[in-house]
Short mmCIF file of C-alpha atoms and ligand atoms in Angstrom, two decimals:
data_model
loop_
_atom_site.label_atom_id
_atom_site.label_comp_id
_atom_site.label_asym_id
_atom_site.label_seq_id
_atom_site.Cartn_x
_atom_site.Cartn_y
_atom_site.Cartn_z
CA MET A 261 -211.95 64.19 10.58
CA ASP A 262 -213.09 64.43 14.16
CA GLN A 263 -210.30 66.28 16.13
CA GLN A 264 -210.16 67.01 19.26
CA THR A 265 -210.36 70.50 21.05
CA THR A 266 -208.53 70.74 24.11
CA ALA A 267 -205.00 70.37 24.27
CA SER A 268 -204.29 66.83 25.33
CA ALA A 269 -200.98 65.68 23.40
CA ARG A 270 -198.44 64.64 26.11
CA ILE A 271 -195.08 66.84 25.92
CA ILE A 272 -191.65 65.36 25.60
CA ASP A 273 -189.54 66.85 27.43
CA GLY A 274 -185.90 66.62 25.60
CA LYS A 275 -184.41 68.77 27.70
CA ALA A 276 -185.36 66.33 31.13
CA PHE A 277 -184.49 63.28 28.95
CA ALA A 278 -180.89 65.12 27.60
CA ALA A 279 -179.64 65.99 30.47
CA ALA A 280 -180.59 62.74 31.90
CA LEU A 281 -179.21 60.64 28.88
CA ARG A 282 -175.81 63.08 29.65
CA GLU A 283 -175.79 62.02 33.47
CA ARG A 284 -175.74 58.54 32.79
CA ILE A 285 -172.66 59.50 29.91
CA GLY A 286 -170.76 60.85 32.79
CA GLY A 287 -171.35 57.82 34.39
CA HIS A 288 -169.79 55.78 31.07
CA VAL A 289 -167.07 58.51 31.16
CA ALA A 290 -165.97 57.38 34.55
CA ALA A 291 -165.65 54.37 34.65
CA LEU A 292 -163.52 53.93 30.99
CA LYS A 293 -161.25 56.61 32.59
CA ALA A 294 -160.86 54.05 35.40
CA GLN A 295 -159.92 51.86 32.36
CA GLY A 296 -156.96 54.29 31.53
CA VAL A 297 -159.87 55.86 28.19
CA THR A 298 -160.48 59.40 28.33
CA PRO A 299 -162.50 59.71 25.21
CA GLY A 300 -161.35 62.89 23.54
CA LEU A 301 -163.74 64.47 20.77
CA ALA A 302 -162.45 66.76 17.92
CA VAL A 303 -164.22 70.02 16.84
CA VAL A 304 -162.99 71.55 13.30
CA LEU A 305 -164.43 75.27 12.82
CA VAL A 306 -163.57 77.15 9.63
CA GLY A 307 -164.19 80.14 9.27
CA GLU A 308 -166.75 82.85 11.89
CA ASP A 309 -170.20 82.29 11.35
CA PRO A 310 -171.65 82.93 15.00
CA ALA A 311 -174.30 80.26 14.38
CA SER A 312 -171.74 77.75 14.14
CA GLU A 313 -169.29 79.49 16.84
CA VAL A 314 -172.12 79.10 19.14
CA TYR A 315 -172.56 75.08 18.65
CA VAL A 316 -169.04 74.87 18.77
CA ARG A 317 -168.92 76.17 21.93
CA ASN A 318 -171.65 74.22 23.31
CA LYS A 319 -170.17 71.23 22.51
CA GLY A 320 -167.13 71.61 23.94
CA VAL A 321 -169.36 73.00 27.30
CA ALA A 322 -170.73 69.94 27.11
CA THR A 323 -167.44 67.64 26.54
CA ALA A 324 -165.83 69.13 29.85
CA ALA A 325 -169.53 68.62 31.92
CA ALA A 326 -169.22 64.94 30.67
CA GLY A 327 -165.65 64.27 31.93
CA MET A 328 -164.31 64.06 28.49
CA GLN A 329 -161.51 65.82 26.59
CA GLY A 330 -162.27 68.67 24.16
CA PHE A 331 -159.99 69.48 21.39
CA GLU A 332 -160.98 72.52 19.46
CA HIS A 333 -159.15 73.11 16.06
CA LYS A 334 -160.27 77.08 14.50
CA LEU A 335 -159.13 77.74 11.00
CA PRO A 336 -159.64 80.77 8.87
CA ALA A 337 -162.14 81.02 6.43
CA ASP A 338 -159.61 81.22 3.52
CA ALA A 339 -158.25 78.03 4.78
CA SER A 340 -157.19 75.73 1.86
CA GLU A 341 -158.87 72.04 1.28
CA THR A 342 -155.29 70.82 1.79
CA GLU A 343 -154.70 72.72 5.54
CA LEU A 344 -158.32 71.22 6.67
CA LEU A 345 -157.24 67.31 4.83
CA ASP A 346 -154.07 67.52 6.45
CA LEU A 347 -155.67 68.43 9.61
CA VAL A 348 -157.65 65.41 9.57
CA ALA A 349 -155.32 63.18 9.03
CA ARG A 350 -153.89 64.64 12.02
CA LEU A 351 -156.50 63.61 14.36
CA ASN A 352 -157.49 60.32 12.38
CA ALA A 353 -153.84 59.76 13.47
CA ASP A 354 -154.16 60.84 17.53
CA PRO A 355 -155.16 58.56 19.99
CA ALA A 356 -156.48 60.21 22.69
CA VAL A 357 -158.52 61.89 19.41
CA HIS A 358 -162.20 59.28 19.60
CA GLY A 359 -164.54 61.42 18.22
CA ILE A 360 -163.87 63.94 15.17
CA LEU A 361 -166.87 66.26 14.52
CA VAL A 362 -166.35 69.25 11.37
CA GLN A 363 -168.71 72.01 11.69
CA LEU A 364 -171.00 72.43 8.54
CA PRO A 365 -171.63 74.18 6.35
CA LEU A 366 -167.86 75.03 5.71
CA PRO A 367 -167.37 77.69 3.40
CA GLY A 368 -168.06 77.42 0.04
CA HIS A 369 -164.37 77.16 -1.76
CA LEU A 370 -164.00 74.17 0.59
CA ASP A 371 -166.21 70.53 -0.38
CA ALA A 372 -168.08 68.87 2.43
CA ASP A 373 -168.29 65.91 0.66
CA LYS A 374 -164.62 65.56 0.35
CA VAL A 375 -163.59 66.26 3.83
CA ILE A 376 -166.15 63.64 5.40
CA ASP A 377 -164.81 61.43 3.21
CA ALA A 378 -161.51 61.84 5.06
CA ILE A 379 -162.42 61.26 8.25
CA ALA A 380 -161.82 57.84 10.00
CA PRO A 381 -164.66 56.32 9.70
CA GLU A 382 -164.79 54.70 13.20
CA LYS A 383 -164.02 58.28 14.17
CA ASP A 384 -167.01 60.26 12.61
CA VAL A 385 -169.07 60.31 15.46
CA ASP A 386 -171.71 62.69 13.10
CA GLY A 387 -172.09 59.49 10.98
CA PHE A 388 -172.08 61.24 8.10
CA HIS A 389 -169.33 59.15 6.23
CA VAL A 390 -170.64 57.18 3.68
CA GLN A 391 -169.50 54.09 5.36
CA ASN A 392 -171.21 54.78 8.23
CA VAL A 393 -174.39 55.70 5.90
CA GLY A 394 -174.00 52.51 4.37
CA ARG A 395 -173.11 50.30 7.56
CA LEU A 396 -176.42 52.26 9.28
CA ALA A 397 -178.48 50.69 5.85
CA THR A 398 -177.31 47.29 6.19
CA GLY A 399 -177.67 46.53 9.80
CA MET A 400 -174.59 46.41 10.92
CA ASP A 401 -172.54 48.73 13.97
CA ALA A 402 -172.12 52.58 12.38
CA MET A 403 -172.02 55.69 14.40
CA VAL A 404 -175.35 56.91 13.70
CA SER A 405 -176.07 60.17 12.66
CA CYS A 406 -176.88 62.38 16.18
CA THR A 407 -180.49 64.42 15.11
CA PRO A 408 -182.06 61.03 13.98
CA LEU A 409 -180.71 58.50 16.85
CA GLY A 410 -182.13 61.67 19.53
CA CYS A 411 -185.43 60.96 17.69
CA LEU A 412 -185.44 57.41 18.13
CA MET A 413 -184.23 57.23 21.49
CA LEU A 414 -186.86 59.80 22.46
CA LEU A 415 -189.82 57.38 20.16
CA ARG A 416 -188.42 54.70 22.48
CA ASP A 417 -189.29 56.46 25.66
CA GLN A 418 -192.63 57.17 24.39
CA LEU A 419 -193.81 54.21 22.44
CA GLY A 420 -191.75 51.43 23.87
CA GLU A 421 -192.14 48.91 20.63
CA LEU A 422 -192.22 50.43 17.24
CA SER A 423 -192.51 47.73 14.95
CA GLY A 424 -195.53 47.79 12.60
CA LYS A 425 -196.02 51.31 12.97
CA GLU A 426 -196.95 53.49 10.36
CA ALA A 427 -193.82 56.13 10.34
CA VAL A 428 -193.87 59.03 7.68
CA VAL A 429 -190.67 61.43 7.77
CA ILE A 430 -190.69 64.88 5.94
CA GLY A 431 -187.58 65.58 4.38
CA ARG A 432 -185.06 63.93 2.73
CA SER A 433 -181.49 65.17 3.96
CA ASN A 434 -178.57 62.99 4.46
CA ILE A 435 -178.05 64.33 7.94
CA VAL A 436 -181.80 63.51 9.32
CA GLY A 437 -184.62 62.09 6.98
CA LYS A 438 -182.70 59.46 5.41
CA PRO A 439 -180.91 58.43 8.57
CA MET A 440 -183.96 58.83 10.67
CA ALA A 441 -185.86 56.45 8.24
CA GLN A 442 -182.75 53.95 7.97
CA LEU A 443 -183.22 53.89 12.35
CA LEU A 444 -187.22 53.49 11.99
CA LEU A 445 -187.01 50.48 9.30
CA ARG A 446 -184.82 48.93 11.64
CA GLU A 447 -186.98 49.46 14.12
CA ASN A 448 -189.73 47.79 11.57
CA CYS A 449 -192.12 50.38 11.03
CA THR A 450 -193.58 51.09 7.83
CA VAL A 451 -191.77 53.82 6.69
CA THR A 452 -192.76 56.64 4.14
CA ILE A 453 -189.97 59.31 2.98
CA ALA A 454 -191.76 62.23 2.49
CA HIS A 455 -190.29 65.49 0.28
CA SER A 456 -190.80 68.73 -1.38
CA ARG A 457 -191.94 67.20 -4.55
CA THR A 458 -194.49 64.64 -2.28
CA LYS A 459 -198.01 65.26 -3.52
CA ASP A 460 -200.93 65.74 -1.18
CA LEU A 461 -198.45 65.63 2.30
CA ALA A 462 -201.39 66.31 4.14
CA ALA A 463 -202.86 63.11 3.39
CA VAL A 464 -199.34 61.42 3.63
CA CYS A 465 -199.21 62.57 7.11
CA ARG A 466 -202.75 61.70 8.30
CA ARG A 467 -201.82 57.73 7.87
CA ALA A 468 -198.97 58.05 10.04
CA ASP A 469 -198.48 57.05 13.86
CA ILE A 470 -195.55 58.66 14.30
CA VAL A 471 -194.66 62.01 11.90
CA ILE A 472 -190.85 63.30 11.92
CA ALA A 473 -190.80 66.84 9.96
CA ALA A 474 -187.38 67.89 9.52
CA VAL A 475 -188.13 70.36 6.09
CA GLY A 476 -186.58 73.67 7.76
CA ARG A 477 -189.83 75.41 6.74
CA PRO A 478 -191.95 77.01 9.97
CA LYS A 479 -195.45 75.61 11.23
CA MET A 480 -195.90 73.66 7.81
CA VAL A 481 -197.54 70.31 9.76
CA GLN A 482 -200.91 71.85 10.15
CA GLY A 483 -203.16 70.48 13.24
CA ASP A 484 -205.35 68.73 10.60
CA TRP A 485 -202.19 66.42 9.12
CA ILE A 486 -202.21 64.85 12.33
CA LYS A 487 -203.86 61.16 13.23
CA PRO A 488 -205.47 61.41 16.74
CA GLY A 489 -203.22 60.27 19.06
CA ALA A 490 -200.20 60.35 16.84
CA THR A 491 -196.63 60.83 18.23
CA VAL A 492 -195.30 64.16 16.35
CA ILE A 493 -191.54 64.77 16.55
CA ASP A 494 -190.73 67.97 15.16
CA VAL A 495 -186.83 68.47 13.90
CA GLY A 496 -187.26 71.69 12.31
CA ILE A 497 -185.36 74.90 14.41
CA ASN A 498 -186.72 78.53 12.32
CA ARG A 499 -186.61 81.38 13.47
CA ILE A 500 -189.43 83.75 12.85
CA PRO A 501 -189.88 87.49 14.18
CA ALA A 502 -191.29 88.19 17.36
CA PRO A 503 -192.17 91.80 17.40
CA GLU A 504 -194.14 90.78 21.18
CA ARG A 505 -190.32 90.77 22.30
CA GLY A 506 -188.93 93.74 20.97
CA GLU A 507 -188.33 95.30 17.73
CA GLY A 508 -186.25 92.68 15.94
CA LYS A 509 -186.72 90.31 18.50
CA VAL A 510 -186.90 86.68 16.94
CA ARG A 511 -188.39 83.55 18.63
CA LEU A 512 -187.63 79.58 17.52
CA VAL A 513 -190.64 77.49 16.05
CA GLY A 514 -190.75 74.27 14.48
CA ASP A 515 -191.81 72.52 11.33
CA VAL A 516 -195.29 71.84 12.85
CA ASP A 517 -197.62 73.93 13.95
CA PHE A 518 -197.13 73.42 17.71
CA ASP A 519 -200.33 75.32 18.33
CA GLN A 520 -202.81 73.01 16.35
CA ALA A 521 -200.90 69.91 16.46
CA VAL A 522 -200.89 69.39 19.97
CA GLN A 523 -205.22 69.54 20.43
CA VAL A 524 -204.54 66.36 18.53
CA ALA A 525 -201.38 64.20 18.56
CA GLY A 526 -201.02 61.84 21.52
CA ALA A 527 -197.30 63.37 22.53
CA ILE A 528 -195.63 65.66 20.64
CA THR A 529 -192.25 67.45 21.05
CA PRO A 530 -191.43 71.28 21.60
CA VAL A 531 -189.53 73.63 19.74
CA PRO A 532 -187.39 74.78 21.72
CA GLY A 533 -186.80 71.89 24.36
CA GLY A 534 -187.34 68.72 22.31
CA VAL A 535 -185.28 67.15 19.62
CA GLY A 536 -182.68 70.00 19.87
CA PRO A 537 -181.04 69.48 23.23
CA MET A 538 -180.81 65.68 21.98
CA THR A 539 -178.44 66.21 19.31
CA ILE A 540 -175.47 67.02 21.67
CA ALA A 541 -176.08 64.43 24.02
CA CYS A 542 -176.27 61.74 21.19
CA LEU A 543 -172.69 63.43 20.04
CA LEU A 544 -171.38 62.64 23.56
CA ALA A 545 -172.86 58.71 23.11
CA ASN A 546 -171.64 58.44 19.92
CA THR A 547 -168.10 59.21 21.35
CA VAL A 548 -168.36 57.42 24.39
CA ILE A 549 -169.02 54.52 22.10
CA ALA A 550 -166.10 55.70 19.43
CA ALA A 551 -163.78 55.32 22.42
CA SER A 552 -164.71 51.83 23.59
CA ARG A 553 -165.11 50.39 20.09
CA GLN A 554 -161.86 51.89 19.36
CA ASN A 555 -159.97 50.35 22.68
CA GLY A 556 -161.78 46.90 22.32
CA ILE A 557 -163.94 47.47 24.95
CA ALA A 558 -167.70 46.92 24.62
CA PRO A 559 -169.85 50.03 24.21
CA PRO A 560 -172.47 50.83 27.44
CA ALA A 561 -175.94 48.23 26.61
CA ASP A 562 -177.31 51.36 27.53
CA LEU A 563 -176.16 53.32 24.70
CA ALA A 564 -176.43 50.91 22.08
CA TYR A 565 -178.82 51.42 19.01
P1 NAD B 641 -182.46 70.56 4.72
O1 NAD B 641 -182.69 71.43 3.77
O2 NAD B 641 -181.05 69.67 4.38
O3 NAD B 641 -183.80 69.51 3.97
C1 NAD B 641 -184.91 69.88 4.04
C2 NAD B 641 -185.84 68.88 3.55
O4 NAD B 641 -187.35 69.13 3.14
C3 NAD B 641 -185.32 68.21 1.70
O5 NAD B 641 -184.92 67.02 1.89
C4 NAD B 641 -186.74 68.93 1.27
O6 NAD B 641 -186.91 68.14 0.23
C5 NAD B 641 -187.76 68.81 2.42
N1 NAD B 641 -188.87 69.82 1.75
C6 NAD B 641 -188.49 71.22 1.72
N2 NAD B 641 -189.83 71.36 1.46
C7 NAD B 641 -190.47 70.21 1.44
C8 NAD B 641 -191.95 70.66 1.66
N3 NAD B 641 -192.88 72.21 1.21
N4 NAD B 641 -192.62 69.87 2.04
C9 NAD B 641 -192.03 68.46 2.00
N5 NAD B 641 -190.70 68.38 2.12
C10 NAD B 641 -189.76 69.52 1.81
O7 NAD B 641 -182.79 70.42 6.30
P2 NAD B 641 -182.29 68.95 7.47
O8 NAD B 641 -180.90 69.80 7.57
O9 NAD B 641 -183.02 68.21 7.07
O10 NAD B 641 -182.85 70.23 8.38
C11 NAD B 641 -184.70 70.36 8.27
C12 NAD B 641 -185.01 71.29 10.07
O11 NAD B 641 -184.65 70.42 10.91
C13 NAD B 641 -184.04 72.75 9.59
O12 NAD B 641 -184.85 73.30 10.83
C14 NAD B 641 -183.20 72.36 10.64
O13 NAD B 641 -182.39 73.44 11.28
C15 NAD B 641 -183.62 71.44 11.94
N6 NAD B 641 -182.12 70.50 12.37
C16 NAD B 641 -182.34 70.48 13.27
C17 NAD B 641 -181.46 69.96 14.23
C18 NAD B 641 -181.51 69.23 16.00
O14 NAD B 641 -180.21 69.57 16.55
N7 NAD B 641 -182.72 69.62 16.40
C19 NAD B 641 -180.63 69.48 13.51
C20 NAD B 641 -180.73 69.31 12.40
C21 NAD B 641 -181.35 70.43 11.97
#
């Protein structure tokens, strides 16, 4: 395969896109407030996982910055399933709460599927409830999982019309791969879902106009897997040792070998600064959509998907 030898890909600036989206969301929140509705997002954290604590704190900061109300609920690591389900039931019934997010992963003794199933579908801003998954799959209005939604926004911004494009999604998780594939199908892409049992992944990738990597394996996707000019969205967040930064230091890399792929792709998201910032912005967008729908107000057209 011929490859260009100089860096040519457009770097997709997810940070800037997310900042602009959050700015617009702030405007929508102000408009809802003028109608007597303050969007409210409840985040539930069980236990003291340090990474989860950072995510929850960031979500709280972003919620406040957008002018929304944030409700943070912390339960101890040994909280019982009944305690957690009772809390979810209270949040379901609270009219000030329009979105509910239970931070995953949960401690091992708690059944995440059961907890997600207990969230009122219209407040399920993570889009994990089986009703939302089914609604997305059947083309109905749904709450859509935030990370794939962020990827779709970046793709639409880069490519405009997606219809007819060959898209390969690597990874079939419920939170990224599967909903991503559904969204691309809805855009009339020809979608292939690749996974750990896929044979000759390199050849599968090479036919793609759009590659979405959501695997969790550092730099797995090689430059010569990419069709020249393709758009590459790297969802992976992997920590690898970075001795150049000092002893014990790490740095973040994606699932795509960026240095190689940037020489072949037409456009590519960096890690960090690509998909990551879109996830929280889409959580805020989903909360605005949920607050609008729960109050009989049409969701803002620019947040529709
Ligand atoms: P997961 O572990 O649930 O799923 C990984 C998927 O990759 C599986 O479906 C598996 O079949 C597939 N896979 C594993 N090895 C493979 C191989 N060798 N070849 C092809 N496919 C293979 O992970 P996830 O929750 O979907 O997350 C994937 C990555 O995205 C992780 O790095 C995660 O940290 C990151 N992530 C980022 C964000 C964000 O906001 N940017 C959000 C969620 C997840």
